[in-house]
mmCIF file with all atom_site columns, C-alpha atoms in Angstrom:
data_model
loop_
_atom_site.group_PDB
_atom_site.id
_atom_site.type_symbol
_atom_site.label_atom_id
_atom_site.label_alt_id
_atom_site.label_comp_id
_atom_site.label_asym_id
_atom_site.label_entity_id
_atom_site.label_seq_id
_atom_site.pdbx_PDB_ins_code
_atom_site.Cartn_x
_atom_site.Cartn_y
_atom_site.Cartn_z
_atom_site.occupancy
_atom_site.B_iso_or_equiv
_atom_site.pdbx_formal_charge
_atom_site.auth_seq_id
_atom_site.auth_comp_id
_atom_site.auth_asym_id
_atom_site.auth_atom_id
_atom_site.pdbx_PDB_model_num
ATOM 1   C CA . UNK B 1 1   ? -8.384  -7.564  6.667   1.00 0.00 ? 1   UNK B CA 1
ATOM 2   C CA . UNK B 1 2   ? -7.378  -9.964  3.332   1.00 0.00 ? 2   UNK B CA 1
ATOM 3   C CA . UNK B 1 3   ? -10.392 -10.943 2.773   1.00 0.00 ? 3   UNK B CA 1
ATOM 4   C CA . UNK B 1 4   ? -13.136 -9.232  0.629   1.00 0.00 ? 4   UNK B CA 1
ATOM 5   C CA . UNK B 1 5   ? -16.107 -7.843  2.920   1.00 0.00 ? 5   UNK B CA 1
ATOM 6   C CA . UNK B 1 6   ? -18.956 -8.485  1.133   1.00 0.00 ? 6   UNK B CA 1
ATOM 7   C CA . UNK B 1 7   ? -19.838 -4.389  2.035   1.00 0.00 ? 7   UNK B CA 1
ATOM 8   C CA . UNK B 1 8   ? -16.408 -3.321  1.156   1.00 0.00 ? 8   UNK B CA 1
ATOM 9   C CA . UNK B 1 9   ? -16.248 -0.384  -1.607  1.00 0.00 ? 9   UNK B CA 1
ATOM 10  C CA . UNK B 1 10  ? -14.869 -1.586  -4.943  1.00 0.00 ? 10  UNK B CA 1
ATOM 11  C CA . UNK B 1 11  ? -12.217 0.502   -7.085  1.00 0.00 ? 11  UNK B CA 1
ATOM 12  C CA . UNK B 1 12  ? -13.770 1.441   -10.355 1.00 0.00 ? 12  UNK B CA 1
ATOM 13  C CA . UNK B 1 13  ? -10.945 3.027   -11.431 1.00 0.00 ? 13  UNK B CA 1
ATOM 14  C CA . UNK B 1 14  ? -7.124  1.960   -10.606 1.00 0.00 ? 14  UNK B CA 1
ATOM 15  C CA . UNK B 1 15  ? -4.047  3.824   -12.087 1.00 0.00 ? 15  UNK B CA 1
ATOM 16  C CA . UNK B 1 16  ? -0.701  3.897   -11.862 1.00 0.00 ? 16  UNK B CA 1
ATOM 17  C CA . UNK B 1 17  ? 1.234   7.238   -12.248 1.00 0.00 ? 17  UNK B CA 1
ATOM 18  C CA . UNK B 1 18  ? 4.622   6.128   -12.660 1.00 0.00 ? 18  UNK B CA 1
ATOM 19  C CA . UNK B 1 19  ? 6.706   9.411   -12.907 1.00 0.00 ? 19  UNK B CA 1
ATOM 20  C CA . UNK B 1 20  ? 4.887   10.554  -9.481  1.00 0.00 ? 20  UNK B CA 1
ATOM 21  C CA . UNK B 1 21  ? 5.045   7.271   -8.263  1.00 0.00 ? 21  UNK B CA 1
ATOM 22  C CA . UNK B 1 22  ? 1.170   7.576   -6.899  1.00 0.00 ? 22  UNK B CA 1
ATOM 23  C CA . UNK B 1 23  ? -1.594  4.959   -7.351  1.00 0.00 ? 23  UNK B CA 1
ATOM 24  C CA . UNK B 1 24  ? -4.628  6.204   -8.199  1.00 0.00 ? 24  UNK B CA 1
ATOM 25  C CA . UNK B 1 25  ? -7.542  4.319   -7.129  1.00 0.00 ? 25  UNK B CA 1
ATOM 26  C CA . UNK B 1 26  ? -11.611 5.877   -6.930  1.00 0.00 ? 26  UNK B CA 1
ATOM 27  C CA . UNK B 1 27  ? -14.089 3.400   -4.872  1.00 0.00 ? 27  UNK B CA 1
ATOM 28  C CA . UNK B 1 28  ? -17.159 3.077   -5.976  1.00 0.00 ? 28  UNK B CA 1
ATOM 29  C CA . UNK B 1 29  ? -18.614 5.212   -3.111  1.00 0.00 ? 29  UNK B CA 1
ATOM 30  C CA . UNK B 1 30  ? -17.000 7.931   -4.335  1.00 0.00 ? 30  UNK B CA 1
ATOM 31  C CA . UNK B 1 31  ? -13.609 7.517   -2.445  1.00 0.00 ? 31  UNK B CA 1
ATOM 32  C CA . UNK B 1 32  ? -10.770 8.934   -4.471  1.00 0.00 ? 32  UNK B CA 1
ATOM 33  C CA . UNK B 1 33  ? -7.013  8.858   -2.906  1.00 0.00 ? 33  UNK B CA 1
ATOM 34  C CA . UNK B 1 34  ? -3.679  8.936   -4.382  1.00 0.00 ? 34  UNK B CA 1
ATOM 35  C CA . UNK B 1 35  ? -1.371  6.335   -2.448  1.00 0.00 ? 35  UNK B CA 1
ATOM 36  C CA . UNK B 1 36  ? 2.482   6.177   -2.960  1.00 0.00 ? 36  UNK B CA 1
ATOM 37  C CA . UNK B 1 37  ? 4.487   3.002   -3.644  1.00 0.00 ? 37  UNK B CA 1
ATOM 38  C CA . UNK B 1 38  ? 6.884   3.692   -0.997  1.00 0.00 ? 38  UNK B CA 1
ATOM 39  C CA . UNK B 1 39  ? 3.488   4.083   1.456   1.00 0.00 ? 39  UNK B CA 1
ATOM 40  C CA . UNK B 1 40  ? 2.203   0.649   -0.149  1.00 0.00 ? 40  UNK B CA 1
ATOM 41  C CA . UNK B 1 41  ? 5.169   -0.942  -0.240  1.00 0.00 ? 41  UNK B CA 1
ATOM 42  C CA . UNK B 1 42  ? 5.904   -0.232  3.298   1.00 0.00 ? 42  UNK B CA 1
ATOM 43  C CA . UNK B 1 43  ? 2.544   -1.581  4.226   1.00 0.00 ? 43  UNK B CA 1
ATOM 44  C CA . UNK B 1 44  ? 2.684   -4.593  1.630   1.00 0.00 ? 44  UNK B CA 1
ATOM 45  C CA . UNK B 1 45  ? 0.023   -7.534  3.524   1.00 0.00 ? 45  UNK B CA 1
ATOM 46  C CA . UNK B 1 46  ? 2.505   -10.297 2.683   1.00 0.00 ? 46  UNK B CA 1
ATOM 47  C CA . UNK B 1 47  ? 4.225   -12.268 5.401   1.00 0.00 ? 47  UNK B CA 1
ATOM 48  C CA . UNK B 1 48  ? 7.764   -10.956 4.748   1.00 0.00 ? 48  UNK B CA 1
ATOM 49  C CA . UNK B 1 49  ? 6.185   -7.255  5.980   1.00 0.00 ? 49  UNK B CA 1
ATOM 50  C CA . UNK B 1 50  ? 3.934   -8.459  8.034   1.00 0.00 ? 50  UNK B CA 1
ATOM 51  C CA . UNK B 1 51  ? 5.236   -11.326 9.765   1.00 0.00 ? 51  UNK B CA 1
ATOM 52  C CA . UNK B 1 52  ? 3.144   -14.736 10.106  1.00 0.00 ? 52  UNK B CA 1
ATOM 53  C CA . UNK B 1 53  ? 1.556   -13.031 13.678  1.00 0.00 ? 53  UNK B CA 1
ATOM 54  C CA . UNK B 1 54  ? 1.163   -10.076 15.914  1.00 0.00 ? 54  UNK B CA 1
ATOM 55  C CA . UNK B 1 55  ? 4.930   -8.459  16.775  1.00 0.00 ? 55  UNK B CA 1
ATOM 56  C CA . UNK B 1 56  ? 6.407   -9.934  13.858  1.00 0.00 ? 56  UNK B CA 1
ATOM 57  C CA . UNK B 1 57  ? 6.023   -6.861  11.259  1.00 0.00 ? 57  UNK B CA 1
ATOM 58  C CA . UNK B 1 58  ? 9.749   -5.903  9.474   1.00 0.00 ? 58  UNK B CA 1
ATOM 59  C CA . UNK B 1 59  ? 10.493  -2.390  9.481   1.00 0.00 ? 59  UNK B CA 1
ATOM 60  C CA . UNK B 1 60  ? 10.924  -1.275  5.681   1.00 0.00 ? 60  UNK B CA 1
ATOM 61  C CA . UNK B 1 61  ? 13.396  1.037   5.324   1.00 0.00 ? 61  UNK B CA 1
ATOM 62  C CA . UNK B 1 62  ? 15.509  2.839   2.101   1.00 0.00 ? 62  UNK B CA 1
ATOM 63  C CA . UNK B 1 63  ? 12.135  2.298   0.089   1.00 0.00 ? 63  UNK B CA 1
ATOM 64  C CA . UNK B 1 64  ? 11.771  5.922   -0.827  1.00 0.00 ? 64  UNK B CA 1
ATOM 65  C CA . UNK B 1 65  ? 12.414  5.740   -4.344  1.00 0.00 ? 65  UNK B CA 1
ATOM 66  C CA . UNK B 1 66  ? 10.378  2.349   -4.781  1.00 0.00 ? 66  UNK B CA 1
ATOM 67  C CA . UNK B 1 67  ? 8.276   2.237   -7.689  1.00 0.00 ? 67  UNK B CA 1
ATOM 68  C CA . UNK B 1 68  ? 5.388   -0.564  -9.090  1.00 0.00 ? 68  UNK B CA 1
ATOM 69  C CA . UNK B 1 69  ? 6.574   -1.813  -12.361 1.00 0.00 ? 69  UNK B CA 1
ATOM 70  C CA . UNK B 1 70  ? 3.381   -4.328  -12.823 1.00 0.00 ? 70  UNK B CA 1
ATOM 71  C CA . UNK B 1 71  ? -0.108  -4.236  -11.724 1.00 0.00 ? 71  UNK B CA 1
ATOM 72  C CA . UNK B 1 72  ? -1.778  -7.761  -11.905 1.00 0.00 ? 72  UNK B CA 1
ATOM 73  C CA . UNK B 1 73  ? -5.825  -8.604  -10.929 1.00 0.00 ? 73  UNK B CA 1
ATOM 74  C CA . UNK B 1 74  ? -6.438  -11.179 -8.502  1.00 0.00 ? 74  UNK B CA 1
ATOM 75  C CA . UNK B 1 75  ? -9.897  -12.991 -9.402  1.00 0.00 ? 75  UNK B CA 1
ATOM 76  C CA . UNK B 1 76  ? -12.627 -10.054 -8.666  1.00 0.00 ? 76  UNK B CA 1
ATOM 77  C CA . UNK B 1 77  ? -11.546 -8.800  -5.037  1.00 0.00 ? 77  UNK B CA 1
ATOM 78  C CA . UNK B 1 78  ? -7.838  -7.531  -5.246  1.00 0.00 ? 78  UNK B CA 1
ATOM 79  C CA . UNK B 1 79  ? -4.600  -6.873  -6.794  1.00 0.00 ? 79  UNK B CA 1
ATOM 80  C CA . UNK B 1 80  ? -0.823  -8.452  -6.870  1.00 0.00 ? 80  UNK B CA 1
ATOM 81  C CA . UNK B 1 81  ? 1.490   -5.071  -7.091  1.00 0.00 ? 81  UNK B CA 1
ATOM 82  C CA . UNK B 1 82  ? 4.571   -5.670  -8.122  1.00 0.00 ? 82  UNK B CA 1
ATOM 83  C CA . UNK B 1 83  ? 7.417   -3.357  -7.115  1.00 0.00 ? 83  UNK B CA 1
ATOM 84  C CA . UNK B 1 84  ? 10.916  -2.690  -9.090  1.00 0.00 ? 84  UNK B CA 1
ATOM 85  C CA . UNK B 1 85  ? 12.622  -3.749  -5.843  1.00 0.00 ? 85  UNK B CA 1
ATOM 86  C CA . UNK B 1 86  ? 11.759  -7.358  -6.598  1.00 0.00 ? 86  UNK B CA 1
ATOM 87  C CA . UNK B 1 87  ? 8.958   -7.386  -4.021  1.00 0.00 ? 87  UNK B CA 1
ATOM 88  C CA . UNK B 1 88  ? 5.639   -8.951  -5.619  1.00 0.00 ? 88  UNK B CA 1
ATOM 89  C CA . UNK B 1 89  ? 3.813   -11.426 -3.051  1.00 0.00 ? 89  UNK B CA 1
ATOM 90  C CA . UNK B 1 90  ? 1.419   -9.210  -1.528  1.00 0.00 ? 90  UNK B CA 1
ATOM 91  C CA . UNK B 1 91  ? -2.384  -9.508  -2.316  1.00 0.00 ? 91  UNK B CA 1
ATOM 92  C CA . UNK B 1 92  ? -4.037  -5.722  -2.188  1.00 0.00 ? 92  UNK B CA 1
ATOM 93  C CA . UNK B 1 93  ? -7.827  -6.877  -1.672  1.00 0.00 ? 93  UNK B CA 1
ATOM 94  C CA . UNK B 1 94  ? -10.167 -4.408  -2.050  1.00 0.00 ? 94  UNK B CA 1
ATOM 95  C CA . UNK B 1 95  ? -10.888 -3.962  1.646   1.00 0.00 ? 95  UNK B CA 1
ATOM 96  C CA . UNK B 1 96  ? -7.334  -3.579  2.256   1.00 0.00 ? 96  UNK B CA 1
ATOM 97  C CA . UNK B 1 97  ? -6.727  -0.644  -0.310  1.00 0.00 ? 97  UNK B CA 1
ATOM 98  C CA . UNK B 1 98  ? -9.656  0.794   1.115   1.00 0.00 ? 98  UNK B CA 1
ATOM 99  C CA . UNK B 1 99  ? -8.067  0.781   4.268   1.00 0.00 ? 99  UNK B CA 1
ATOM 100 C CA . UNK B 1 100 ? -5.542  2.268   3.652   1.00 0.00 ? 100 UNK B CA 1
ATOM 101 C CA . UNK B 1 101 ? -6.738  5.163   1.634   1.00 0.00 ? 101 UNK B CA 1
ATOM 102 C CA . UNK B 1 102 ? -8.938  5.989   4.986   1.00 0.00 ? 102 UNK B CA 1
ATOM 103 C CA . UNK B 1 103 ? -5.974  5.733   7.163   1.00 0.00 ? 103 UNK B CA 1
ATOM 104 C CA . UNK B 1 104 ? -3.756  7.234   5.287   1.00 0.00 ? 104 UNK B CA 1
ATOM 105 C CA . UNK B 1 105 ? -2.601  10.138  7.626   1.00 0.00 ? 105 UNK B CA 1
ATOM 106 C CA . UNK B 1 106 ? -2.236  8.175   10.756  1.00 0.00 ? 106 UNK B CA 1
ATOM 107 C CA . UNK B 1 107 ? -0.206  4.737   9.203   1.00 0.00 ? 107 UNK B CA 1
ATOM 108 C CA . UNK B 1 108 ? 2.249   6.701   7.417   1.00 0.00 ? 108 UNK B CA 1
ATOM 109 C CA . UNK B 1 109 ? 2.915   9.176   10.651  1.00 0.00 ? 109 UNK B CA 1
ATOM 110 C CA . UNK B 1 110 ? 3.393   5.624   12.558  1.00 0.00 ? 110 UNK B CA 1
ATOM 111 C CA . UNK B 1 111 ? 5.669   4.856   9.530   1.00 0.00 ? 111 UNK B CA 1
ATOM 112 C CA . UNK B 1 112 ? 7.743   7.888   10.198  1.00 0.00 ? 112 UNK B CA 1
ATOM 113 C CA . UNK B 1 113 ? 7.850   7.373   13.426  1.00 0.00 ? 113 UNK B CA 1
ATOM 114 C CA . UNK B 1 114 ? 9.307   4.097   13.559  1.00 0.00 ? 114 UNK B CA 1
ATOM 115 C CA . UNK B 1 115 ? 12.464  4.775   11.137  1.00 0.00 ? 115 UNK B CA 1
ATOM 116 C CA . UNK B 1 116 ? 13.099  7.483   13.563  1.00 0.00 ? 116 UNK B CA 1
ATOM 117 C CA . UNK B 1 117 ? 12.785  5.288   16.605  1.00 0.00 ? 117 UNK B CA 1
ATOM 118 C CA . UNK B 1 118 ? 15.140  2.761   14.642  1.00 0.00 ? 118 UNK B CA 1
ATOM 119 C CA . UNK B 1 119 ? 17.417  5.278   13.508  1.00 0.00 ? 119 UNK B CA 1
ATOM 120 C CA . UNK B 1 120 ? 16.501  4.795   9.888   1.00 0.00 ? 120 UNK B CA 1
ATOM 121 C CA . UNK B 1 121 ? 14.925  8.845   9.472   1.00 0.00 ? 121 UNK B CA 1
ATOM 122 C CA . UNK B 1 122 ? 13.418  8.727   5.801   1.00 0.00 ? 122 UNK B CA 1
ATOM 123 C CA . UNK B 1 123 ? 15.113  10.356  3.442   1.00 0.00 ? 123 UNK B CA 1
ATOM 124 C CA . UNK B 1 124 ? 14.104  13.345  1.966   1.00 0.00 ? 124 UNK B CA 1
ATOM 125 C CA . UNK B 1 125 ? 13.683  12.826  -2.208  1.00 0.00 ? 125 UNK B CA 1
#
């Protein structure tokens, strides 16, 4: 899922809404979602979030009020997002964003269900 599919939809249009703390991104196929930093933070593709293999993913947690300070291209098939947290070393291929946008719904309900399982509810902002 890092790589660039060579069928994957491409975002014609990426935007940062900082006071909302949404990123905008439309897909050339006429995809359109709004995705939260917390939500891509918590689903960053580097290593440190997603381990270096299956089972080794690190629960995120207090990341509510996370925000992307810096947006930065990545050659033509993704984006480095940097976050005001200090966290900047995951690559957001195009695939990948597009993944999430149509999975939206279901990751972030697994989100929420694993701070509860860990004790760590989210808080409510």
């Amino acid at each position: 899922m890092s790589g660039l599919q060579p069928d994957s939809p491409i975002p014609t249009l990426i935007q940062l809404h900082q006071g909302s703390r949404l990123l905008e991104i439309h897909f050339d196929n006429d995809t359109e979602c709004m995705l939260s930093c917390e939500f891509l933070r918590v689903y960053s593709p580097s290593a440190e979030v997603r381990g270096h293999g299956a089972g080794q993913e690190v629960l995120q947690t207090g990341k509510e009020l996370v925000n992307i300070s810096g947006i930065e291209p990545v050659g033509r098939y993704a984006i480095k997002l940097i976050f005001d947290d200090g966290h900047d070393t995951g690559l957001y291929s195009w695939d990948y964003l597009y993944y999430l946008a149509q999975h939206y719904e279901s990751l972030w309900q697994d989100y929420i269900t694993k701070l509860t399982i860990a004790g760590q509810p989210r808080k409510d902002i």
